[in-house]
Coordinates of C-alpha atoms (C1' of nucleotides) in Angstrom, one line a residue:
Chain A
X26 CA -5.7 44.3 5.6
X27 CA -3.0 42.3 3.8
X28 CA -3.3 38.6 3.0
X29 CA -0.5 37.9 5.4
X30 CA -2.2 39.7 8.2
X31 CA -5.4 37.6 7.6
X32 CA -3.2 34.5 7.9
X33 CA -1.9 35.7 11.2
X34 CA -5.3 36.8 12.6
X35 CA -7.1 33.6 11.6
X36 CA -4.3 31.3 12.9
X37 CA -4.3 33.3 16.2
X38 CA -8.0 32.5 16.4
X39 CA -7.6 28.9 15.4
X40 CA -6.7 27.7 18.8
X41 CA -9.3 26.8 21.5
X42 CA -7.2 27.9 24.4
X43 CA -6.4 31.3 22.9
X44 CA -10.1 31.8 22.2
X45 CA -10.8 30.9 25.8
X46 CA -8.3 33.6 26.8
X47 CA -10.3 36.1 24.8
X48 CA -13.5 34.9 26.5
X49 CA -12.0 35.4 29.9
X50 CA -10.8 38.9 29.0
X51 CA -14.2 39.7 27.6
X52 CA -15.8 38.8 31.0
X53 CA -13.1 40.4 33.1
X54 CA -11.2 43.1 31.3
X55 CA -8.0 44.3 32.8
X56 CA -6.7 41.0 34.2
X57 CA -3.0 40.6 34.6
X58 CA -1.0 37.8 33.0
X59 CA -0.7 35.6 36.1
X60 CA -4.4 36.1 36.9
X61 CA -5.3 35.0 33.4
X62 CA -2.8 32.1 33.5
X63 CA -4.4 30.8 36.7
X64 CA -7.4 29.7 34.7
X65 CA -5.3 27.3 32.5
X66 CA -3.7 23.9 33.0
X67 CA -0.6 25.0 31.0
X68 CA 2.3 27.0 32.5
X69 CA 2.3 30.8 32.8
X70 CA 5.0 30.9 30.2
X71 CA 2.9 29.1 27.7
X72 CA 0.0 31.5 28.4
X73 CA 2.4 34.3 27.8
X74 CA 3.4 32.9 24.5
X75 CA -0.2 32.6 23.4
X76 CA -0.7 36.2 24.6
X77 CA 2.1 37.4 22.4
X78 CA 0.4 35.8 19.4
X79 CA -2.9 37.5 20.3
X80 CA -1.1 40.8 20.9
X81 CA 0.7 40.7 17.6
X82 CA -2.7 40.7 15.8
X83 CA -4.1 43.2 18.3
X84 CA -6.8 40.9 19.6
X85 CA -5.3 41.7 23.0
X86 CA -4.2 45.1 24.0
X87 CA -2.3 45.8 27.2
X88 CA -1.2 48.6 29.5
X89 CA 1.3 48.2 32.3
X90 CA 0.6 49.7 35.6
X91 CA 3.3 49.1 38.2
X92 CA 4.3 45.5 38.0
X93 CA 1.1 44.1 36.5
X94 CA 0.3 44.3 32.8
X95 CA -3.4 44.7 32.4
X96 CA -4.9 42.9 29.4
X97 CA -7.9 43.9 27.2
X98 CA -9.8 42.1 24.5
X99 CA -10.1 44.1 21.3
X100 CA -13.0 42.8 19.1
X101 CA -12.1 45.1 16.1
X102 CA -9.9 42.6 14.1
X103 CA -12.7 40.0 14.3
X104 CA -15.2 42.6 13.0
X105 CA -12.9 43.3 10.0
X106 CA -12.9 39.6 9.0
X107 CA -16.6 39.4 9.7
X108 CA -17.3 42.4 7.4
X109 CA -15.1 41.1 4.7
X110 CA -16.9 37.7 4.7
X111 CA -20.2 39.4 4.6
X112 CA -19.4 41.2 1.4
X113 CA -17.6 38.3 -0.2
X114 CA -19.8 35.4 0.6
X115 CA -23.3 36.5 1.7
X116 CA -24.6 36.1 -1.8
X117 CA -23.6 32.4 -1.7
X118 CA -25.2 31.7 1.6
X119 CA -28.7 32.0 0.1
X120 CA -28.1 29.3 -2.5
X121 CA -28.0 25.6 -1.7
X122 CA -24.6 24.0 -2.4
X123 CA -26.1 20.8 -3.5
X124 CA -27.7 22.8 -6.4
X125 CA -24.3 24.2 -7.4
X126 CA -22.9 20.7 -7.6
X127 CA -25.7 19.2 -9.6
X128 CA -25.8 22.2 -11.9
X129 CA -22.1 22.0 -12.7
X130 CA -22.3 18.3 -13.2
X131 CA -25.0 18.8 -15.7
X132 CA -22.8 21.3 -17.5
X133 CA -20.0 18.7 -17.6
X134 CA -22.3 16.1 -19.1
X135 CA -23.6 18.6 -21.7
X136 CA -20.0 19.4 -22.7
X137 CA -19.3 15.8 -23.3
X138 CA -22.5 15.3 -25.4
X139 CA -21.7 18.3 -27.6
X140 CA -18.2 16.9 -28.1
X141 CA -19.4 13.5 -29.2
X142 CA -22.2 14.9 -31.3
Chain B
X11 CA -19.9 22.9 16.1
X12 CA -17.2 21.7 18.5
X13 CA -14.3 23.8 19.6
X14 CA -11.9 21.4 17.9
X15 CA -13.8 21.7 14.6
X16 CA -13.5 25.5 14.8
X17 CA -9.8 25.1 15.3
X18 CA -9.6 23.0 12.1
X19 CA -11.8 25.3 10.1
X20 CA -10.0 28.5 11.1
X21 CA -6.6 27.0 10.5
X22 CA -7.7 25.7 7.1
X23 CA -8.7 29.3 6.3
X24 CA -5.5 30.8 7.8
X25 CA -3.4 30.2 4.7
X26 CA -3.4 32.6 1.7
X27 CA -2.8 29.9 -0.9
X28 CA -5.7 27.8 0.4
X29 CA -8.0 30.9 0.4
X30 CA -6.9 31.5 -3.2
X31 CA -7.9 27.9 -4.0
X32 CA -11.4 28.7 -2.7
X33 CA -11.5 31.9 -4.8
X34 CA -10.6 29.9 -7.9
X35 CA -13.2 27.3 -7.2
X36 CA -15.8 30.1 -6.5
X37 CA -15.1 31.5 -10.0
X38 CA -14.9 28.2 -11.8
X39 CA -16.7 25.4 -9.9
X40 CA -16.0 21.9 -11.0
X41 CA -12.3 22.2 -11.8
X42 CA -10.2 19.1 -11.5
X43 CA -7.2 18.8 -9.2
X44 CA -4.6 19.3 -11.9
X45 CA -6.5 22.2 -13.5
X46 CA -6.5 23.9 -10.1
X47 CA -2.9 23.1 -9.4
X48 CA -1.9 24.7 -12.7
X49 CA -2.6 28.1 -11.1
X50 CA 0.0 27.7 -8.4
X51 CA 3.8 27.8 -8.2
X52 CA 3.9 24.8 -5.8
X53 CA 3.7 21.2 -7.0
X54 CA 0.4 19.4 -7.7
X55 CA 1.1 17.2 -4.6
X56 CA 1.3 20.3 -2.4
X57 CA -2.0 21.5 -3.8
X58 CA -3.5 18.1 -3.2
X59 CA -2.4 18.3 0.4
X60 CA -4.0 21.7 0.9
X61 CA -7.1 20.3 -0.7
X62 CA -7.2 17.5 1.8
X63 CA -7.2 20.2 4.6
X64 CA -10.0 22.1 2.9
X65 CA -12.0 18.9 2.3
X66 CA -11.7 17.7 5.9
X67 CA -13.5 20.8 7.0
X68 CA -15.9 20.6 4.1
X69 CA -14.9 23.9 2.6
X70 CA -14.3 21.9 -0.6
X71 CA -16.6 19.1 -1.8
X72 CA -15.8 16.8 -4.7
X73 CA -17.3 14.3 -6.9
X74 CA -15.3 11.9 -9.1
X75 CA -16.4 11.5 -12.7
X76 CA -14.1 9.2 -14.7
X77 CA -10.6 10.0 -13.9
X78 CA -11.0 13.6 -12.9
X79 CA -12.2 14.6 -9.5
X80 CA -14.4 17.8 -9.8
X81 CA -14.0 20.3 -6.9
X82 CA -16.6 22.6 -5.5
X83 CA -16.4 25.4 -3.0
X84 CA -18.8 25.1 0.0
X85 CA -19.5 28.4 1.7
X86 CA -21.6 27.0 4.5
X87 CA -18.8 26.5 7.1
X88 CA -17.8 30.1 6.7
X89 CA -21.4 31.1 7.3
X90 CA -21.4 29.1 10.5
X91 CA -18.5 31.0 11.9
X92 CA -19.8 34.3 10.6
X93 CA -23.2 33.7 12.4
X94 CA -21.5 32.7 15.6
X95 CA -19.4 35.8 15.6
X96 CA -22.4 38.0 14.9
X97 CA -24.2 36.7 18.0
X98 CA -21.1 36.7 20.2
X99 CA -19.4 40.0 19.3
X100 CA -21.7 42.4 17.5
X101 CA -22.6 44.1 20.8
X102 CA -18.9 45.0 21.3
X103 CA -18.5 46.3 17.8
X104 CA -20.5 49.4 18.6
X105 CA -18.4 50.4 21.5
X106 CA -15.0 52.0 21.2
X107 CA -12.2 49.9 22.6
X108 CA -10.2 52.9 23.8
X109 CA -13.2 53.6 26.0
X110 CA -13.1 50.1 27.5
X111 CA -9.4 50.5 28.3
X112 CA -9.7 53.9 30.0
X113 CA -12.8 52.9 31.9
X114 CA -11.1 49.8 33.3
X115 CA -8.0 51.7 34.2
X116 CA -10.2 54.1 36.1
X117 CA -11.7 51.2 37.9
X118 CA -8.3 49.9 38.9
X119 CA -7.3 53.4 40.2
X120 CA -10.5 53.5 42.2
X121 CA -9.9 50.1 43.7
X122 CA -6.4 51.3 44.9
X123 CA -7.8 54.5 46.4
X124 CA -10.5 52.7 48.3
X125 CA -7.9 50.3 49.7
X126 CA -5.6 53.0 51.0
X127 CA -8.5 55.1 52.3
Chain C
dT8 C1' -3.6 -1.5 -27.7
dT9 C1' -0.8 1.6 -26.2
dC10 C1' 0.4 6.2 -24.9
dA11 C1' -0.8 10.3 -22.3
dT12 C1' -2.9 12.2 -18.6
dA13 C1' -5.6 12.7 -13.8
dA14 C1' -5.0 11.4 -9.5
dG15 C1' -3.2 9.2 -5.4
dT16 C1' 0.6 7.2 -2.1
dA17 C1' 5.1 6.9 0.2
dA18 C1' 9.1 8.6 2.1
dC19 C1' 11.6 12.3 3.2
dC20 C1' 13.1 17.1 4.9
dA21 C1' 13.2 21.9 7.0
dA22 C1' 10.8 25.3 9.6
dT23 C1' 7.4 26.5 12.9
dA24 C1' 4.2 25.8 16.9
dG25 C1' 3.4 24.7 21.4
dG26 C1' 5.0 23.3 25.3
dT27 C1' 8.6 22.7 29.2
dT28 C1' 12.2 24.3 33.2
dA29 C1' 15.5 27.5 35.0
dC30 C1' 16.9 32.0 35.6
dT31 C1' 16.4 37.3 35.8
dT32 C1' 14.2 41.7 36.8
dA33 C1' 11.2 44.9 39.0
dT34 C1' 7.5 46.2 42.0
dT35 C1' 4.8 45.8 46.3
dG36 C1' 3.7 45.1 51.1
dC37 C1' 5.1 44.1 55.8
Chain D
dG7 C1' 15.2 46.4 53.8
dC8 C1' 13.6 42.1 52.5
dA9 C1' 10.5 38.5 51.1
dA10 C1' 6.8 37.6 48.0
dT11 C1' 4.9 38.3 43.7
dA12 C1' 4.3 39.8 38.5
dA13 C1' 6.4 39.5 34.5
dG14 C1' 9.9 38.5 31.1
dT15 C1' 14.0 35.9 28.8
dA16 C1' 16.7 31.9 27.3
dA17 C1' 17.4 27.3 26.0
dC18 C1' 15.5 23.3 24.9
dC19 C1' 12.3 19.4 23.2
dT20 C1' 8.6 17.2 20.3
dA21 C1' 4.9 17.2 17.0
dT22 C1' 2.9 19.3 13.1
dT23 C1' 3.0 21.9 8.8
dG24 C1' 4.2 22.7 4.3
dG25 C1' 6.9 21.4 0.9
dT26 C1' 9.6 18.1 -2.1
dT27 C1' 10.7 13.8 -5.5
dA28 C1' 9.7 9.2 -7.0
dC29 C1' 6.5 5.8 -7.9
dT30 C1' 1.7 3.6 -8.7
dT31 C1' -2.9 3.3 -10.5
dA32 C1' -6.7 4.1 -13.5
dT33 C1' -9.0 6.2 -17.2
dG34 C1' -9.4 8.4 -21.8
dA35 C1' -8.2 8.8 -26.6
dA36 C1' -5.6 8.0 -31.1

DNA sequence: TTCATAAGTAACCAATAGGTTACTTATTGC
DNA sequence: GCAATAAGTAACCTATTGGTTACTTATGAA
């Protein structure tokens, strides 16, 4: 997954209403655009724009049958980020951040003392 | 964690250069603002603005000593999202999405057939 | 003490995001 | 066949994002 794709995926997820769309599609897979839009205060067009964002990063997949486009939540992109974070950060999660700070501060103090000694 | 906070956290992370800042602070905790900025093509002011975004969501913590402000990466907010996703989505990650789609499509077909019967 | 450096603030600018209304197209059901 | 409905497109508006340069403040060091 490219850095740019991660940008797009995370910013797609960084919007409460879009996450609520995913929640709704998780509960009721196969809804149409208008059916989904009926759950929101904003216009159908606005919902459609949010959907386009979600579809571009494949968090939402769709299949047209007749005049309605059925929408589906795809959890895989989230899993990809999740897995990446696991490998990258899980080692850090065990440490206490406060400790990192104080340890580094001590190191800075030491550096100074050595310099002036 | 409030929905709005999640918005802020994810959009803070949805920027490749900001993530690179976190990477640099992970490797070299305690850097100052200018030292960090020296790794980027953009101006120091731009870096400072990105830092403000990261600090607001506590992905970066800082402590001022003398004239330099030492910066630290805090992995905890990422862990919080990670944990939330684990509980919310891990059940889905085992299924194949294609199966969800075809199953729902079948359900839609059935509904139609029952109606016309 | 004075010069260099770390950091912050202000004002500005262009591009993008998030929303709207109005209009078009294509199925479906009576 | 025709009215209602599902969806999509276009044009527009405002606020926010991401960047810039110019200026200020405060600390460290020769």
